[in-house]
Amino acid sequence: MKDYPKYGVAEPTGDYFGGTWTEEKIAIFIKYCHAFLAIMKNRSYKLIYFDGFAGSGEIIPTNGVNPLESVALQVMAIDKPVSFDLYYLVELQKSKVKSLENLIIEKFPSKRSNTHIICEDCNSKIAALSAYLKKHSNYRALAFLDPFGMSVDFKSLESFKQIGCDMWILFPSGIGVNRMLMKREEAIPQSWYAKLEKVMGMTAVEIKKHFYKINPQTSMFEDGFRLQKQEDPINRIIELYSIKLKTIWDHVSKPHAMKNSNGSIMFHFLLVSQNQTAVKVADDIVKKYK
Ligand SMILES: C[S@@+](CC[C@H](N)C(=O)[O-])C[C@H]1O[C@@H](n2cnc3c(N)ncnc32)[C@H](O)[C@@H]1O
């Protein structure tokens, strides 16, 4: 039997620089962050920055020189018009947590006491964030979910219904979901289906219904593969994911396609919010990167 990688995509272990989309993603997010703080400055809310995949503090380009500062550090550097009241940074790898903590102590010593650096799986902490916001109505949050691959379970997001949290999600539409949806439905291993169900928040039956069609070359009486992948799968994936997100958040921004140097879509980047203005701001920012 063929040996499949665990989730169809290998998770890089280093401080991986993803390519041109890395810089674009950071620029979009930091611009939004400034806009968010400008809107919030005259409101009485306490503000939380939540980073679900915080990294080590540094992003190393493939040539190894001139590392970029991680998003969490760039957000912590913002003080005008206001800064966040609380930083909640989650990272699964112990060594990265240590490196991030050292950099924060060095660069932002006065912010260390209002920064929580947690070494855990992001999914449990996303749920903890929504529980916290539910309990403390004087808080609002901006969250950034920047996984390498298929790490965000749809279930973790479901608790954000009616919660005041703007969330940017880097969704692995091309590099993850599309690669796992193989040409012929029968070839997908069960473990991949389980992962697809978790990430998309859909059952295997729904996935088959949305992404496969009967192969006209075969008939019901023939052996072989009856179901083949639909055309334009990546756009179908992100459309469907956006529809699912709209069952939780009132507004979803236009998903921004992030491509590699060959022009293939790797991810989509989008904002979800209960606030229409937030999504309008996001759409305006993203427009400049089309
Ligand atoms: C694309 S990198 C994030 C980069 C980061 N946003 C930055 O600006 O440097 C993804 C990070 O998530 C971590 N990670 C992977 N799975 C995770 C999980 N389930 N929960 C939390 N962190 C995870 C990886 O170790 C990696 O550092």
Coordinates of C-alpha atoms and ligand atoms in Angstrom, one line a residue:
M1 CA 0.0 0.0 0.0
K2 CA 1.1 3.5 -0.8
D3 CA 2.6 5.4 2.2
Y4 CA 0.8 8.7 2.5
P5 CA 2.1 11.6 4.5
K6 CA 0.0 12.2 7.6
Y7 CA -2.1 15.1 6.3
G8 CA -1.2 15.2 2.7
V9 CA 1.2 18.1 3.3
A10 CA 4.5 18.1 5.1
E11 CA 4.7 20.6 8.0
P12 CA 8.1 22.4 7.8
T13 CA 9.8 22.5 11.2
G14 CA 12.1 25.5 10.8
D15 CA 11.3 29.3 10.8
Y16 CA 10.1 28.8 7.3
F17 CA 9.8 31.6 4.8
G18 CA 6.9 30.6 2.6
G19 CA 7.7 32.8 -0.4
T20 CA 6.3 36.0 -1.8
W21 CA 3.0 35.4 -0.1
T22 CA 4.7 35.6 3.3
E23 CA 5.6 39.3 2.9
E24 CA 2.2 40.0 1.3
K25 CA 0.3 38.3 4.2
I26 CA 2.3 40.3 6.8
A27 CA 1.8 43.6 5.0
I28 CA -1.9 43.1 4.7
F29 CA -2.3 42.0 8.3
I30 CA -0.2 44.8 9.8
K31 CA -2.1 47.4 7.8
Y32 CA -5.4 45.9 9.1
C33 CA -3.9 45.9 12.7
H34 CA -3.3 49.7 12.4
A35 CA -6.8 50.3 11.1
F36 CA -8.3 48.1 13.9
L37 CA -6.4 50.1 16.6
A38 CA -7.4 53.4 15.0
I39 CA -11.1 52.4 15.1
M40 CA -10.8 51.1 18.6
K41 CA -8.9 54.0 20.1
N42 CA -12.0 56.0 21.2
R43 CA -13.9 53.0 22.4
S44 CA -13.8 51.8 25.9
Y45 CA -12.9 48.2 25.2
K46 CA -9.8 46.4 26.4
L47 CA -8.0 45.0 23.4
I48 CA -6.5 41.5 23.0
Y49 CA -4.1 40.4 20.3
F50 CA -4.3 36.6 19.8
D51 CA -1.7 34.9 17.6
G52 CA -2.5 31.2 17.2
F53 CA 0.7 30.1 15.4
A54 CA 3.2 32.7 16.8
G55 CA 6.5 31.1 15.6
S56 CA 9.9 31.8 17.1
G57 CA 10.0 35.6 16.6
E58 CA 12.0 35.3 13.4
I59 CA 11.2 34.3 9.8
I60 CA 14.3 33.1 8.0
P61 CA 14.4 33.6 4.2
T62 CA 15.7 30.7 2.2
N63 CA 19.1 32.3 1.7
G64 CA 19.4 32.5 5.5
V65 CA 20.2 36.2 5.7
N66 CA 18.1 39.2 6.9
P67 CA 15.4 37.4 8.9
L68 CA 12.1 39.1 9.1
E69 CA 10.5 39.9 12.4
S70 CA 7.5 37.6 13.1
V71 CA 4.0 39.1 13.0
A72 CA 3.6 38.9 16.8
L73 CA 6.7 41.1 17.3
Q74 CA 5.6 43.5 14.6
V75 CA 2.2 43.8 16.4
M76 CA 3.8 44.3 19.8
A77 CA 5.9 47.2 18.3
I78 CA 2.7 49.2 17.5
D79 CA 2.0 51.8 20.2
K80 CA 0.2 54.4 18.1
P81 CA -2.6 55.4 18.2
V82 CA -2.9 52.8 21.0
S83 CA -1.4 49.4 21.7
F84 CA -3.2 46.2 22.7
D85 CA -3.8 45.6 26.4
L86 CA -3.1 41.9 26.2
Y87 CA -1.0 39.7 23.9
Y88 CA -1.8 36.0 23.8
L89 CA 0.7 34.1 21.7
V90 CA 0.4 30.4 21.1
E91 CA 3.1 28.2 19.6
L92 CA 3.4 24.4 19.7
Q93 CA 7.2 24.0 19.5
K94 CA 9.0 24.5 22.8
S95 CA 12.2 25.8 21.3
K96 CA 10.3 28.4 19.4
V97 CA 8.4 29.5 22.5
K98 CA 11.7 30.0 24.3
S99 CA 13.2 32.0 21.4
L100 CA 10.0 34.2 21.1
E101 CA 10.0 34.8 24.9
N102 CA 13.7 35.9 24.8
L103 CA 13.1 38.3 21.9
I104 CA 10.1 39.8 23.7
I105 CA 12.1 40.3 26.9
E106 CA 14.8 42.0 24.9
K107 CA 12.6 44.2 22.7
F108 CA 9.5 44.9 24.8
P109 CA 10.5 44.4 28.5
S110 CA 7.6 46.6 29.6
K111 CA 5.1 44.4 27.8
R112 CA 6.3 41.1 29.1
S113 CA 3.8 41.2 32.1
N114 CA 0.8 41.6 29.8
T115 CA 2.0 38.9 27.3
H116 CA 1.0 35.3 27.7
I117 CA 3.2 32.9 25.7
I118 CA 1.6 29.5 25.6
C119 CA 3.1 26.2 24.4
E120 CA 0.0 24.3 23.3
D121 CA -2.1 23.3 20.4
C122 CA -3.8 26.4 19.0
N123 CA -7.2 24.7 18.8
S124 CA -7.7 24.5 22.5
K125 CA -6.6 28.1 22.9
I126 CA -8.9 29.4 20.2
A127 CA -11.8 27.9 22.2
A128 CA -10.3 29.4 25.4
L129 CA -10.3 32.9 23.7
S130 CA -13.9 32.7 22.8
A131 CA -14.9 31.5 26.3
Y132 CA -12.9 34.5 27.7
L133 CA -14.6 37.0 25.4
K134 CA -18.0 35.6 26.2
K135 CA -17.3 36.1 29.9
H136 CA -15.7 39.6 29.6
S137 CA -17.9 41.7 27.5
N138 CA -15.6 44.7 27.9
Y139 CA -12.9 43.0 25.8
R140 CA -12.5 42.9 22.0
A141 CA -9.9 40.8 20.1
L142 CA -8.0 40.7 16.9
A143 CA -6.8 37.2 16.1
F144 CA -4.3 35.9 13.5
L145 CA -4.3 32.3 12.5
D146 CA -1.3 31.6 10.4
P147 CA -0.7 27.8 10.2
F148 CA 1.6 26.1 7.7
G149 CA -1.1 23.6 6.8
M150 CA -4.2 21.9 8.0
S151 CA -4.0 22.8 11.7
V152 CA -7.2 24.8 12.4
D153 CA -10.2 22.6 13.2
F154 CA -13.5 24.1 12.1
K155 CA -15.0 23.0 15.4
S156 CA -12.7 25.4 17.3
L157 CA -14.1 28.3 15.4
E158 CA -17.8 27.5 16.0
S159 CA -17.8 29.0 19.4
F160 CA -17.3 32.5 18.0
K161 CA -20.9 33.0 17.1
Q162 CA -21.9 36.5 18.3
I163 CA -18.4 37.1 19.8
G164 CA -16.5 40.3 19.3
C165 CA -13.4 39.0 17.6
D166 CA -12.0 39.9 14.2
M167 CA -10.0 37.0 12.9
W168 CA -7.7 36.7 9.9
I169 CA -7.3 33.1 8.7
L170 CA -4.7 31.8 6.3
F171 CA -6.5 28.9 4.8
P172 CA -4.6 26.2 3.0
S173 CA -7.0 25.9 0.1
G174 CA -4.4 24.9 -2.5
I175 CA -1.5 23.5 -0.5
G176 CA -3.7 21.5 1.8
V177 CA -7.3 20.8 1.0
N178 CA -6.9 20.6 -2.8
R179 CA -3.9 18.3 -2.6
M180 CA -5.8 15.9 -0.4
L181 CA -8.8 15.8 -2.7
M182 CA -7.2 13.4 -5.2
K183 CA -8.2 13.1 -8.8
R184 CA -10.2 10.0 -8.1
E185 CA -12.3 10.0 -4.9
E186 CA -11.7 6.3 -4.3
A187 CA -7.9 6.9 -3.9
I188 CA -8.2 9.2 -0.8
P189 CA -7.1 7.4 2.3
Q190 CA -9.4 7.4 5.3
S191 CA -7.0 9.4 7.5
W192 CA -7.1 12.2 4.9
Y193 CA -10.8 12.2 4.9
A194 CA -10.8 12.5 8.6
K195 CA -8.5 15.5 8.4
L196 CA -10.6 17.1 5.6
E197 CA -13.7 16.7 7.7
K198 CA -12.1 18.4 10.6
V199 CA -10.7 21.3 8.7
M200 CA -13.7 22.0 6.4
G201 CA -16.3 21.2 9.1
M202 CA -18.0 18.9 6.6
T203 CA -18.8 15.2 6.5
A204 CA -17.1 12.9 4.0
V205 CA -20.4 12.5 2.2
E206 CA -20.7 16.3 1.8
I207 CA -17.1 16.5 0.6
K208 CA -17.8 13.9 -2.0
K209 CA -21.0 15.7 -3.1
H210 CA -19.3 19.0 -3.5
F211 CA -16.0 18.1 -5.0
Y212 CA -16.6 15.0 -7.2
K213 CA -18.8 14.1 -10.1
I214 CA -19.5 10.8 -11.9
N215 CA -16.8 10.1 -14.4
P216 CA -18.6 9.9 -17.8
Q217 CA -15.9 7.4 -19.0
T218 CA -17.2 4.7 -16.7
S219 CA -20.6 3.1 -16.0
M220 CA -22.0 1.8 -12.8
F221 CA -21.3 -1.8 -14.1
E222 CA -17.7 -1.3 -14.7
D223 CA -14.8 -1.7 -12.3
G224 CA -12.6 1.3 -11.8
F225 CA -13.0 4.8 -10.6
R226 CA -16.5 6.2 -10.8
L227 CA -16.1 9.6 -9.2
Q228 CA -13.7 12.2 -10.5
K229 CA -12.8 15.6 -9.1
Q230 CA -14.9 18.6 -10.2
E231 CA -13.2 21.4 -12.3
D232 CA -11.9 24.5 -10.5
P233 CA -11.6 22.8 -7.1
I234 CA -9.6 25.5 -5.3
N235 CA -12.3 28.2 -5.9
R236 CA -15.0 25.7 -4.9
I237 CA -13.0 24.9 -1.7
I238 CA -12.7 28.6 -0.6
E239 CA -16.3 29.4 -1.6
L240 CA -17.6 26.6 0.5
Y241 CA -15.3 27.5 3.4
S242 CA -16.5 31.1 3.3
I243 CA -20.1 29.9 3.4
K244 CA -19.3 27.7 6.4
L245 CA -17.6 30.7 8.1
K246 CA -20.7 32.8 7.5
T247 CA -22.6 30.5 9.8
I248 CA -20.4 31.8 12.6
W249 CA -19.4 35.4 11.7
D250 CA -21.9 37.8 10.0
H251 CA -19.2 39.0 7.5
V252 CA -16.4 37.4 5.6
S253 CA -14.0 39.4 3.4
K254 CA -13.3 38.5 -0.2
P255 CA -10.7 35.7 0.1
H256 CA -7.3 36.8 -1.2
A257 CA -5.5 34.2 -3.2
M258 CA -1.8 33.8 -2.3
K259 CA 0.2 32.2 -5.2
N260 CA 3.7 30.8 -5.5
S261 CA 6.2 31.9 -8.1
N262 CA 4.5 29.5 -10.7
G263 CA 1.2 31.2 -10.2
S264 CA -0.4 28.3 -8.3
I265 CA -2.7 29.2 -5.5
M266 CA -1.3 28.0 -2.2
F267 CA -3.5 29.7 0.4
H268 CA -6.4 32.1 0.7
F269 CA -6.2 34.8 3.3
L270 CA -9.4 36.3 4.7
L271 CA -11.0 38.2 7.6
V272 CA -14.1 37.2 9.5
S273 CA -15.9 39.7 11.7
Q274 CA -19.3 40.4 13.2
N275 CA -18.8 44.0 11.9
Q276 CA -19.4 45.0 8.3
T277 CA -17.0 48.0 8.4
A278 CA -14.2 45.7 9.5
V279 CA -14.6 43.6 6.4
K280 CA -14.9 46.6 4.2
V281 CA -11.6 47.9 5.6
A282 CA -10.0 44.4 4.9
D283 CA -11.4 44.3 1.3
D284 CA -9.9 47.8 0.7
I285 CA -6.5 46.8 2.0
V286 CA -6.4 43.6 0.0
K287 CA -7.5 45.3 -3.3
K288 CA -4.1 46.8 -3.5
Y289 CA -2.5 43.4 -3.7
K290 CA -4.5 42.0 -6.6
Ligands
LIG1 C1 3.6 29.7 9.4 S1 4.4 29.5 10.9 C2 3.8 31.0 11.7 C3 4.7 32.1 11.5 C4 4.4 33.3 12.4 N1 3.1 33.8 12.2 C5 5.4 34.4 12.1 O1 5.0 35.5 11.8 O2 6.6 34.1 12.3 C6 3.4 28.3 11.8 C7 3.8 28.1 13.2 O3 2.8 27.3 13.9 C8 3.4 26.3 14.7 N2 2.4 25.3 14.9 C9 2.2 24.2 14.1 N3 1.1 23.5 14.5 C10 0.6 24.2 15.6 C11 -0.5 24.0 16.5 N4 -1.4 23.0 16.3 N5 -0.7 24.9 17.4 C12 0.1 26.0 17.6 N6 1.2 26.2 16.8 C13 1.4 25.3 15.8 C14 4.7 25.9 14.0 O4 5.7 25.4 14.9 C15 5.1 27.2 13.3 O5 6.0 27.9 14.2

